[in-house]
Coordinates of C-alpha atoms and ligand atoms in Angstrom, one line a residue:
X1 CA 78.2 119.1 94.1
X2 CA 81.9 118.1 93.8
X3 CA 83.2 114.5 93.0
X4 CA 84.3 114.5 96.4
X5 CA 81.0 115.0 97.6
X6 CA 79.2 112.9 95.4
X7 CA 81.3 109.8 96.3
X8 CA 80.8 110.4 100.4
X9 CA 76.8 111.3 100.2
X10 CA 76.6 107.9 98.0
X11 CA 78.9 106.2 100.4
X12 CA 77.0 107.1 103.0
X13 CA 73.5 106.2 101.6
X14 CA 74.5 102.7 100.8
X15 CA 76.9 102.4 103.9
X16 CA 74.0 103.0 106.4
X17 CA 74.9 103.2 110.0
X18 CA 78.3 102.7 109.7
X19 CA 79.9 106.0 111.4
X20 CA 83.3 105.2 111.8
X21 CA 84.0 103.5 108.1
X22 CA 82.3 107.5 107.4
X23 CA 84.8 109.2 109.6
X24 CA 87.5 107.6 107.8
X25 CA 86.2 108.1 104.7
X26 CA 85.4 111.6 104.8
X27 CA 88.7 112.6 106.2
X28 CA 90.5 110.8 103.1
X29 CA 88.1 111.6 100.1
X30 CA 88.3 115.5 101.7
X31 CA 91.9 115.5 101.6
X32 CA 91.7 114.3 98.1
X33 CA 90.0 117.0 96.6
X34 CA 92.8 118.9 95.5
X35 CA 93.9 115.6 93.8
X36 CA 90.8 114.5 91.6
X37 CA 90.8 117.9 90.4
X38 CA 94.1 117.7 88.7
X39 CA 93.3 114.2 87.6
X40 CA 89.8 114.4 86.2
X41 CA 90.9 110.8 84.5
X42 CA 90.4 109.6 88.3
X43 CA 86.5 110.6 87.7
X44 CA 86.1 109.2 84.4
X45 CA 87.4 106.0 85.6
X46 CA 85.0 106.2 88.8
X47 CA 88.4 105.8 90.7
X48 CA 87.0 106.9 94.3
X49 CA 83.9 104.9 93.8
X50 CA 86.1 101.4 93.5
X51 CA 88.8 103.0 96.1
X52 CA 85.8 103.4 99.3
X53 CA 84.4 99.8 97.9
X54 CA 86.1 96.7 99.4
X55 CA 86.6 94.2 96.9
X56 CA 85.4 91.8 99.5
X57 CA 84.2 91.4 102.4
X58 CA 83.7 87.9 104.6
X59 CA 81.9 87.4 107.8
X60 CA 80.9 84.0 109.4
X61 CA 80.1 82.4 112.3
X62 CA 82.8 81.6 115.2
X63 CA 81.5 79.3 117.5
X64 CA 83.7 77.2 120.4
X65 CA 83.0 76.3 123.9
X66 CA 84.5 77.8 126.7
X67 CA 85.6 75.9 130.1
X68 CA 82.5 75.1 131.6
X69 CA 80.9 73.2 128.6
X70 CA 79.5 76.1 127.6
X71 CA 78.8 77.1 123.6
X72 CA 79.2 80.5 122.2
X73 CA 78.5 82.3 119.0
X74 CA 80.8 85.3 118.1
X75 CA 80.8 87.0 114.3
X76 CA 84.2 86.7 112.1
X77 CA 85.1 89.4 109.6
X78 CA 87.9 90.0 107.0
X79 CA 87.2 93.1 104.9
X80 CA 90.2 92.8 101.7
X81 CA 89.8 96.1 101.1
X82 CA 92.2 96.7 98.2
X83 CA 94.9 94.6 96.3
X84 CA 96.1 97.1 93.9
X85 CA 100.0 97.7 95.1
X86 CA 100.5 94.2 96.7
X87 CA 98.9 91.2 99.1
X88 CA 96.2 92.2 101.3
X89 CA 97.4 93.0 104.8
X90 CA 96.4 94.3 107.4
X91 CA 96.0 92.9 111.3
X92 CA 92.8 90.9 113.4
X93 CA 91.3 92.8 116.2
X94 CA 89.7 91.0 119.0
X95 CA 87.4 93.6 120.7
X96 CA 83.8 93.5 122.2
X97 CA 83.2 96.5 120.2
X98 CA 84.4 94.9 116.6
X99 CA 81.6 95.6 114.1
X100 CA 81.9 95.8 110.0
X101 CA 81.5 99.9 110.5
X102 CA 85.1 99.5 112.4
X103 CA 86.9 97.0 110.3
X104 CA 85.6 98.9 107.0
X105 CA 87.1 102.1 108.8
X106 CA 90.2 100.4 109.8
X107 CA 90.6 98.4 106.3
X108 CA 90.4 101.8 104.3
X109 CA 93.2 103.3 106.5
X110 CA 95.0 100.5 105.8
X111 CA 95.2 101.2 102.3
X112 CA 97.3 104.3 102.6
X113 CA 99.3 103.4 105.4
X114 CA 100.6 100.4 103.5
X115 CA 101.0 102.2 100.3
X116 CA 102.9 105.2 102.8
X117 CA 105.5 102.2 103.9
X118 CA 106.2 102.4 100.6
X119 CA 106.4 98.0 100.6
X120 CA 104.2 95.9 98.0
X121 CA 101.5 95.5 101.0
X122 CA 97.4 96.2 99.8
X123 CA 95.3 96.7 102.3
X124 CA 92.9 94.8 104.8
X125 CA 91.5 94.3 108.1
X126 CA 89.4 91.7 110.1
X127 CA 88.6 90.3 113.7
X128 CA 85.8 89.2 116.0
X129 CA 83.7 90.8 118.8
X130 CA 85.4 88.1 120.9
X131 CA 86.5 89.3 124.0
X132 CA 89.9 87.5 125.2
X133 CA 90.3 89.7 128.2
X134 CA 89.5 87.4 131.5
X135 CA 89.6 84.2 129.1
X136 CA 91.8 81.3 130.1
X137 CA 94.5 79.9 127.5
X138 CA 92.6 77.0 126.5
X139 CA 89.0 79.2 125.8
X140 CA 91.7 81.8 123.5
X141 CA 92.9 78.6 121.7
X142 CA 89.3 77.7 121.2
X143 CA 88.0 80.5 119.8
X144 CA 91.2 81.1 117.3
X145 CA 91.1 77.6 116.5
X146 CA 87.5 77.9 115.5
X147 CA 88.3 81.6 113.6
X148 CA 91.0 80.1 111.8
X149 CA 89.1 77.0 110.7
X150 CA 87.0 79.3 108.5
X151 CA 89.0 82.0 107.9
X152 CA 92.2 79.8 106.4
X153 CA 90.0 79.6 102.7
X154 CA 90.3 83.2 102.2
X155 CA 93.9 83.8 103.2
X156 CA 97.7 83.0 102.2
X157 CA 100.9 84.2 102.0
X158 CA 100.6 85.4 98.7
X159 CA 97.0 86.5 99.0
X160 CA 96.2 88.2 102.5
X161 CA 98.3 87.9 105.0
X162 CA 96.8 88.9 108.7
X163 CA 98.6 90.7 111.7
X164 CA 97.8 91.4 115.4
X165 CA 95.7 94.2 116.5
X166 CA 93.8 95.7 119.7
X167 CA 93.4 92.0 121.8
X168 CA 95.5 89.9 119.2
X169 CA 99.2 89.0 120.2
X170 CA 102.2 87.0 120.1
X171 CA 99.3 83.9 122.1
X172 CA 96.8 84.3 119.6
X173 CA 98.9 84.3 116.5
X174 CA 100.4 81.5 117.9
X175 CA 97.0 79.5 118.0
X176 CA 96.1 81.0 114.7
X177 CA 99.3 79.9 113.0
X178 CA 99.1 76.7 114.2
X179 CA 95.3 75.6 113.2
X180 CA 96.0 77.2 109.4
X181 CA 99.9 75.0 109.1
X182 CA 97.6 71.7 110.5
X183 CA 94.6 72.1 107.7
X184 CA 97.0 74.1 104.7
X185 CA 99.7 71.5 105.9
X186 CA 102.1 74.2 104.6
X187 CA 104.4 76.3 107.1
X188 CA 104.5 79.6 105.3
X189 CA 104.1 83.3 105.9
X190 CA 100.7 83.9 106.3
X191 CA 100.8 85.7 109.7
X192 CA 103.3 87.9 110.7
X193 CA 103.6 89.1 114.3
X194 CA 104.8 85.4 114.9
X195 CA 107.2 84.3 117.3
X196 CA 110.3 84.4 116.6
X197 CA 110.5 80.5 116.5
X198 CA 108.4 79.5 114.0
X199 CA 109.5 82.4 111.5
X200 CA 108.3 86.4 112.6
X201 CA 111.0 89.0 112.5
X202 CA 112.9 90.6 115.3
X203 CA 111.8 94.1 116.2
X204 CA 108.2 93.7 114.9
X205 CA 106.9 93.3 118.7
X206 CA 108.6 96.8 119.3
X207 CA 107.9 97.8 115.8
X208 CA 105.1 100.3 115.9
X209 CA 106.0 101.7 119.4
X210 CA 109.2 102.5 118.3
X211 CA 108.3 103.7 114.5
X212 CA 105.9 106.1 115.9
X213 CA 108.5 107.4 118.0
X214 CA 111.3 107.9 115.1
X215 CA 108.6 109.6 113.2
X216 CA 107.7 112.1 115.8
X217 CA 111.6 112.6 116.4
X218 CA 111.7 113.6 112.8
X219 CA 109.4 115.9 112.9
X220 CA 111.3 117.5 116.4
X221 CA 114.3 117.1 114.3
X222 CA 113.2 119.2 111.4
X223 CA 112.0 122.0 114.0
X224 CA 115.5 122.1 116.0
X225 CA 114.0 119.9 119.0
X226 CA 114.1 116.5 120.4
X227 CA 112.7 114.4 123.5
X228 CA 114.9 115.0 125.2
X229 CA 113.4 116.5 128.0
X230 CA 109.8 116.7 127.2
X231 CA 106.8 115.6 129.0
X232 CA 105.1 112.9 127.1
X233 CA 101.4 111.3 128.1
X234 CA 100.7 108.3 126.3
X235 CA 96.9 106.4 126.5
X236 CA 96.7 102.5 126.1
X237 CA 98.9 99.9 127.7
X238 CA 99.6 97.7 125.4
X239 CA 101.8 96.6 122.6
X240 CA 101.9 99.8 121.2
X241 CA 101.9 102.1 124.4
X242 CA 104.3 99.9 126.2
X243 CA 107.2 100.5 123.1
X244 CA 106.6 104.0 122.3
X245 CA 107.1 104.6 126.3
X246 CA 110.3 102.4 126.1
X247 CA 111.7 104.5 123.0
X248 CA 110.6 107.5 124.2
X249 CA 112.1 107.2 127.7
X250 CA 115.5 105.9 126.0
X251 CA 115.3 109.5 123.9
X252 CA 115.4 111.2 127.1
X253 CA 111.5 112.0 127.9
X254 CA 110.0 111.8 131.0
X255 CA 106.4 109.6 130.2
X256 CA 104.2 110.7 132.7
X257 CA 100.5 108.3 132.0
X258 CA 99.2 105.5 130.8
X259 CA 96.0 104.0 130.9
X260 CA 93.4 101.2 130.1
X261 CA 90.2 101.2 129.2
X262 CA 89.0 101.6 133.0
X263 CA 91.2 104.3 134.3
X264 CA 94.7 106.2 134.0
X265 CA 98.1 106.0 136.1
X266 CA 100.4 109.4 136.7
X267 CA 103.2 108.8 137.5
X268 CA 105.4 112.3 137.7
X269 CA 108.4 111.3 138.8
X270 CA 108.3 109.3 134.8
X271 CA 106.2 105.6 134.4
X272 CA 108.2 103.1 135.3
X273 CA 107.6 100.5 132.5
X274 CA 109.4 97.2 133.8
X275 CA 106.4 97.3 136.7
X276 CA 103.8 98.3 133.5
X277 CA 105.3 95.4 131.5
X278 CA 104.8 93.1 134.6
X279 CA 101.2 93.8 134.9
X280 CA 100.0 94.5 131.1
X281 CA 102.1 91.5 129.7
X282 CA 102.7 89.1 132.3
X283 CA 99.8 89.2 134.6
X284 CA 97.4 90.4 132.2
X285 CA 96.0 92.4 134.8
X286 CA 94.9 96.3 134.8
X287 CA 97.0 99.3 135.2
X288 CA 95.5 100.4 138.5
X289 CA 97.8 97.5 140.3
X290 CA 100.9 100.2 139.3
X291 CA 99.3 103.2 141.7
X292 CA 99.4 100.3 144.0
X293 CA 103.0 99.5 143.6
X294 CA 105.0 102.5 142.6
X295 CA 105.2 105.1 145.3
X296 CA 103.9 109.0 143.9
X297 CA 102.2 107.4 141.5
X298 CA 98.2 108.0 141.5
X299 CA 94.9 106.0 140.0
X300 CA 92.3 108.1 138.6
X301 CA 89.0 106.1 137.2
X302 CA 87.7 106.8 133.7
X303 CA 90.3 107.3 130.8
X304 CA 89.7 110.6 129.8
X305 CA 91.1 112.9 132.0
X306 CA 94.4 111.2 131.0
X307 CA 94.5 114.6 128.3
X308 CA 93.7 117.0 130.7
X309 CA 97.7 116.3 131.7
X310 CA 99.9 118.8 131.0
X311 CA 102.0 117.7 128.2
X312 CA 104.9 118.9 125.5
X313 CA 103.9 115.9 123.4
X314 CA 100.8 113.4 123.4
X315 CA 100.8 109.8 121.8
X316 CA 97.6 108.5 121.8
X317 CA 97.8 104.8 121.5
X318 CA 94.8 102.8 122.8
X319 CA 91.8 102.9 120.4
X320 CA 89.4 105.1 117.8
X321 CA 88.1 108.8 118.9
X322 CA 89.7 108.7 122.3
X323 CA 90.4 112.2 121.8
X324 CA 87.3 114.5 121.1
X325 CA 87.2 117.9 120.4
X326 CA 87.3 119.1 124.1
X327 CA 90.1 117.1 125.0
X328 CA 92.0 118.4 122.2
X329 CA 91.4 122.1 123.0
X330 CA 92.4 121.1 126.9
X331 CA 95.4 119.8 125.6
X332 CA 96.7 122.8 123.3
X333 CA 95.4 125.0 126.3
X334 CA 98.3 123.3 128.4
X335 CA 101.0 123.7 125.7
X336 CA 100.7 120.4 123.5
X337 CA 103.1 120.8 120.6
X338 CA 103.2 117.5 118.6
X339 CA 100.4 114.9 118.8
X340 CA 101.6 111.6 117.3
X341 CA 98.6 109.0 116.4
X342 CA 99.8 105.3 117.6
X343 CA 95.8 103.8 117.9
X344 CA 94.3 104.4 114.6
X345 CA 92.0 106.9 114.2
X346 CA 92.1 108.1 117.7
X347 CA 91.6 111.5 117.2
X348 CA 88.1 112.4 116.3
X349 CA 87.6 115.3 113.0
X350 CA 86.8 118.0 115.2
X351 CA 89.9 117.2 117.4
X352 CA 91.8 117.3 114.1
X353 CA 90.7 120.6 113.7
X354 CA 91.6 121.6 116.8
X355 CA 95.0 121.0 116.4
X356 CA 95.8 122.3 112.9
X357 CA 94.2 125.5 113.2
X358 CA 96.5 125.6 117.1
X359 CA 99.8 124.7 115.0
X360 CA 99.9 121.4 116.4
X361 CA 102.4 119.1 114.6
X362 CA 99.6 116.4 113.9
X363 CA 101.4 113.3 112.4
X364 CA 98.2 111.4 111.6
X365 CA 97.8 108.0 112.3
X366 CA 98.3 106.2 108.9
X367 CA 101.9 107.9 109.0
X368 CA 102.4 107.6 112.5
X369 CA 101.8 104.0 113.2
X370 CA 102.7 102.7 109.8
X371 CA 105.6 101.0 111.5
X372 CA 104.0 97.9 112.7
X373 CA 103.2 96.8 109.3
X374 CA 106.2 98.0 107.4
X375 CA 107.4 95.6 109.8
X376 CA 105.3 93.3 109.3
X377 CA 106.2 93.8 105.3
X378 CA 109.5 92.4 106.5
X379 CA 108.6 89.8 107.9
X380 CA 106.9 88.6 105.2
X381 CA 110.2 89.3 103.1
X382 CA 112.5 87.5 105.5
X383 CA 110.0 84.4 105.0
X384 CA 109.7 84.0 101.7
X385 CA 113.6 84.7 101.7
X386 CA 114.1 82.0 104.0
X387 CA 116.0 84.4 106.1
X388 CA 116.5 86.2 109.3
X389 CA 118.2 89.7 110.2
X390 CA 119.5 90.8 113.3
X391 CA 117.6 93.5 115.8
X392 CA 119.7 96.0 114.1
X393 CA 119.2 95.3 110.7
X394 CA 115.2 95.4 111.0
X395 CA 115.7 98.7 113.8
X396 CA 117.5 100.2 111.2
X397 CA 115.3 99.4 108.2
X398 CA 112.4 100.6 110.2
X399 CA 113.8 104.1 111.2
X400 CA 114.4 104.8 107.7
X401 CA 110.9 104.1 106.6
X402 CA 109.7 106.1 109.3
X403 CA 111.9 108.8 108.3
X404 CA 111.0 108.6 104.7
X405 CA 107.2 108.7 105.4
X406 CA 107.7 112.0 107.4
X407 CA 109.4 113.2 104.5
X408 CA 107.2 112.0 101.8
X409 CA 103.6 113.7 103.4
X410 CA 105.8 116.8 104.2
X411 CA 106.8 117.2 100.3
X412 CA 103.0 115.9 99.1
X413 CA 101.5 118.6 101.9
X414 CA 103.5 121.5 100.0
X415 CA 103.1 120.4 96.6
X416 CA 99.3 120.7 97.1
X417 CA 99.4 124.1 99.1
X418 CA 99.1 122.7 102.4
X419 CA 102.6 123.1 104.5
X420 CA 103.2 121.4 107.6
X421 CA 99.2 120.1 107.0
X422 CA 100.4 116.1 107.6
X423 CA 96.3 115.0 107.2
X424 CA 96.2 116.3 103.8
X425 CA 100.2 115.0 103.0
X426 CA 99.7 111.3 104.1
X427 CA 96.4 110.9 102.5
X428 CA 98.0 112.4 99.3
X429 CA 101.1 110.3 99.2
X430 CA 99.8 107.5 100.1
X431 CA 96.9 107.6 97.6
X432 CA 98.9 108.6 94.8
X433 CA 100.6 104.9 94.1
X434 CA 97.2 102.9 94.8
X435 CA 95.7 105.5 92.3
X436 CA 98.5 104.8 89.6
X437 CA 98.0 101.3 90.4
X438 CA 94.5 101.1 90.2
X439 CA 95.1 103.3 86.9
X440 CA 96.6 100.7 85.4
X441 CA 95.1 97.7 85.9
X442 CA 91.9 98.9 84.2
X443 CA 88.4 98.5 85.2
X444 CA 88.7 96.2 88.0
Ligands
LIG501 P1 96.6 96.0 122.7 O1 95.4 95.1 122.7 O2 98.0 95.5 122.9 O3 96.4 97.2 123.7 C1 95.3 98.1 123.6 C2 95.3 99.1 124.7 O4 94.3 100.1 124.5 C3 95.1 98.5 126.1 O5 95.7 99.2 127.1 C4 93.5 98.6 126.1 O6 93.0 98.6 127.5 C5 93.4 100.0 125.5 N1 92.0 100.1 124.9 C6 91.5 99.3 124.0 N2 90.2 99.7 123.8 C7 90.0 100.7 124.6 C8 88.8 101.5 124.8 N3 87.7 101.3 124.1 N4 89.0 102.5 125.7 C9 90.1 102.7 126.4 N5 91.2 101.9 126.2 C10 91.1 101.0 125.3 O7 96.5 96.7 121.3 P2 97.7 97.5 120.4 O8 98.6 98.2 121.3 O9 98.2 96.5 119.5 O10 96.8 98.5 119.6 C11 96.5 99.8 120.1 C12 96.1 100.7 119.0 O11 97.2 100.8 118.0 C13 94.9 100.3 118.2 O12 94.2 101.4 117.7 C14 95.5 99.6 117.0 O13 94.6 99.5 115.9 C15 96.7 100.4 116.7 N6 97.8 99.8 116.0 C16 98.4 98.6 116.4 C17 99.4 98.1 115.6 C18 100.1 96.9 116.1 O14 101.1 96.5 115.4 N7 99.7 96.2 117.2 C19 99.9 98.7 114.4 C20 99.3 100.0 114.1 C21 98.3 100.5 114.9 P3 92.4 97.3 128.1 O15 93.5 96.4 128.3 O16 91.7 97.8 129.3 O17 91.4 96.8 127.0
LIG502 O1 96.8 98.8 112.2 C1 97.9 98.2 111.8 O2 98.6 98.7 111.0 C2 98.1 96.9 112.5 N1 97.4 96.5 113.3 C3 99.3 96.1 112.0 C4 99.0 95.3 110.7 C5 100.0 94.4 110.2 O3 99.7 93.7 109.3 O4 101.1 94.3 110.8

C-alpha cells in the first residue's frame, strides 16, 4: 500500500462517520501522490499524518433564549486546523446541517486555499448548527452573543482570526465583534468581514464573487475567450452568488439561474439582480418571490434541475456536493465548458471526474473561491496597519491574486505531468509552502 493510502485508510478508521472531512481528504492526499514520492523526507517526518490532524479542535455548548422565553441548546465548533504559514483563519458557518465531519472538511480546504493566496493566513473553520434563517434580530444577537462568550478564549488577532460563511454576515459579525471588544476590552482585528465602520475592508463583501469571476476570466483569457457573451447558471443566492452574477453580468454574460435551497429562478432574458438583492439581502426572503416579480422569469421547486440548464459556463456557489455525478454529465451533455467552484466543495469526486476526463476547465474550489479570504488577509493587514484603501486599491490587489493562483496551479499541474488538471495543480501548490513550513518547524 502507498503512503497515500496508508494515511487515508488510517484517517478513515479513526475519523469514523465523517464522510465529508473523507471526501476532502481523499481528493487532496490523491493529488499528492506524485509529491511524497519525490519527497520521501515528507514520509519519514509522518508529514501527511500531522497535515489531515487538526492541531485542535473545540466544541461547547451555545445556549440563549429566543423571543418567547424559550431556551435552546445548539453545539459550537472551531477546528484550528493548521498554523504552519500564518494565524489560523478561516470563516463561521451557521447551518442546520453544521456537524465536525463538515467543519473538519471545510478546515482542511482551508489550508490550501490560504496557503494558494499566497498571504501569511493558516488555516481553520468553525460554526454552529444554529439556524438564523426565520430568526428575529434580537434571537441572532442572542445566539452570537452566547457563541462568542465562549468562543473569545480561543481566538485573537494574532492567533485565529474568524470570517463569515453559509448564514454568517455583515449582522452576525456585527454581534460577534461586539460581545468579543466588551469582554477582551480591546478593538482589534479579530473578525474580518466587518463593517466598514468599525474597521473591515472595502471590496471584501464583493470579494469572493468577484475573485472567482477574475479567476475563471483568466482561464477564458488564456484560451482566447471571455464572458462576454456566454450563458452563465449560477446556484445559491447569497453573498457569493449575488457578486459573481454582478461581475459576471458587468463582463458581458447573460446569468440565466439562481437558486436557494428550496427551488431555482430562470430568468432567460438574464437575472435581474437589483430585484435578487432586494429579496435575498433586504427582505431576507426566498428567491421564488423574483418569478413573481420579474416577467419571463419562471419558479421551478427543488434545486437540482438548476444544472440541467443549458450553459457555456457553471458557478456553483451555494453549498457541498450540490453537483453529483449525473448533473455533471447533463451539464457537459449541453456544452458546459468551464465550471468555476464558488461554494466549497460543491462538486462531488465522481462529478470531478466527469468533467476532467469531458475537458472541462474545472477551477477547483480552493483556487476558485480563495478570494474572500485573500481579502479577508487584507483586512487583517489594513488593521493592524491602522489603515484603509480605497475600492480600487483592494479590487485591484484582489484581481492579481486571483490571477496569480490561476497561474501558479497551471505551472504546478505541468510540473507534475498533469496539464490543464487544476485538482491536482491547486492541491500541489498550495501544499507545497505548508509542507516547507511544516518542514521546518520540526516535529510539531
Ligand atoms: P450565504 O449564506 O450568503 O448564501 C448561501 C446560499 O446557498 C443561499 O442562497 C442558500 O439558500 C444556499 N444554500 C445553502 N445551503 C444550501 C443547501 N443545503 N442546498 C441548497 N442551497 C443551499 O453563504 P455564502 O454565499 O457566503 O456561501 C456560499 C458558499 O460559498 C459556501 O459553500 C461557502 O462555504 C462558500 N464560500 C464563502 C465565502 C465567503 O466569503 N462568504 C468564501 C469562500 C467560499 P438558503 O437561503 O435557502 O439557505
Ligand atoms: O471558505 C472561505 O474561504 C470563507 N468562508 C472565507 C474565510 C475568511 O476568513 O474570509
Amino acid at each position: 500500500m502507498s503512503y497515500v493510502e496508508q494515511v487515508l485508510e488510517n484517517l478513515k478508521k479513526t475519523n469514523p462517520n465523517e464522510p465529508e472531512f473523507h471526501q476532502a481528504a481523499t481528493e487532496i492526499l490523491t493529488s499528492l501522490a506524485p509529491v511524497v514520492d519525490k519527497h520521501p523526507e515528507f514520509q519519514n517526518a509522518a508529514l501527511l499524518e500531522r497535515f489531515v490532524e487538526p492541531e485542535r479542535v473545540v466544541m461547547f455548548r451555545v445556549p440563549w433564549v429566543d423571543d418567547n422565553g424559550k431556551v435552546h441548546v445548539n453545539k459550537g465548533y472551531r477546528v484550528q486546523f493548521n498554523s504552519a504559514i500564518g494565524p489560523y483563519k478561516g470563516g463561521l458557518r451557521f447551518h442546520p446541517s453544521v456537524n465536525l465531519s463538515i467543519i473538519k472538511f471545510l478546515g482542511l480546504e482551508q489550508i490550501l486555499k490560504n496557503s494558494l493566496t499566497g498571504l501569511p493566513i493558516g488555516g481553520g473553520k468553525g460554526g454552529s448548527d444554529f439556524d438564523p434563517k426565520g430568526k428575529s434580530d434580537r434571537e441572532v444577537m442572542a445566539f452570537c452573543q452566547s457563541f462568542m462568550t465562549e468562543l473569545y478564549r480561543h481566538i485573537g488577532a494574532d492567533t485565529d482570526v474568524p470570517a463569515g460563511d453559509i448564514g454568517v454576515g455583515g449582522r452576525e459579525i456585527g454581534f460577534l465583534f461586539g460581545q468579543y471588544k466588551r469582554i477582551r476590552d480591546e478593538h482589534v482585528g479579530v473578525l474580518t468581514g466587518r463593517g466598514l465602520s468599525y474597521g473591515g475592508s472595502l471590496a471584501r463583501t464583493e470579494a469572493t464573487g468577484y475573485g472567482l469571476v477574475y479567476i475563471t476570466e483568466e482561464a477564458l483569457k488564456m484560451r482566447g475567450d471571455s464572458f462576454n457573451g456566454k450563458t452563465v447558471v449560477i446556484s445559491g443566492s447569497g453573498n457569493v452568488a449575488i457578486y459573481a452574477c454582478q461581475k459576471a453580468q458587468s463582463l458581458g454574460a447573460n446569468v440565466v439561474a439562481m437558486y436557494d435551497s428550496n427551488g431555482y429562478v430562470y430568468d432567460p432574458n438574464g437575472i435581474q439582480l437589483d430585484v435578487v438583492k432586494d429579496i435575498k439581502e433586504v427582505k431576507r426572503g426566498r428567491i421564488k418571490e423574483y418569478a413573481e416579480r420579474v416577467k419571463g422569469a419562471k419558479y421551478v421547486e427543488g434545486c437540482k434541475g438548476i444544472w440541467t440548464i443549458p450553459c457555456d459556463i457553471a458557478l456553483p456557489c451555494a453549498t457541498q456536493n450540490e453537483i453529483d455525478e449525473e448533473s455533471a454529465k447533463i451539464l457537459v451533455k449541453n456544452g458546459v465548458k468551464y465550471v468555476g467552484e464558488g461554494a466549497n466543495m460543491p462538486s462531488t469526486l465522481a462529478a470531478i471526474e466527469v468533467f476532467l476526463k469531458a475537458g472541462v476547465v474545472f477551477l477547483p474550489a480552493k483556487a476558485a473561491n480563495a478570494g474572500g479570504v485573500a481579502t479577508s488577509a487584507l483586512e487583517m493587514a489594513q488593521s493592524s496597519g491602522r489603515m484603509f484603501w480605497s475600492f480600487e486599491e483592494v479590487d485591484a490587489k484582489l484581481k492579481n491574486i486571483m490571477v496569480n493562483i490561476y497561474h501558479n496551479m497551471d505551472d504546478a499541474a505541468k510540473e507534475y505531468g498533469y496539464e490543464g488538471n487544476y485538482v491536482m495543480g491547486a492541491n500541489i501548490a498550495g501544499f507545497m509552502k505548508v509542507a516547507n513550513a511544516m518542514m521546518a518547524h520540526g516535529i510539531v
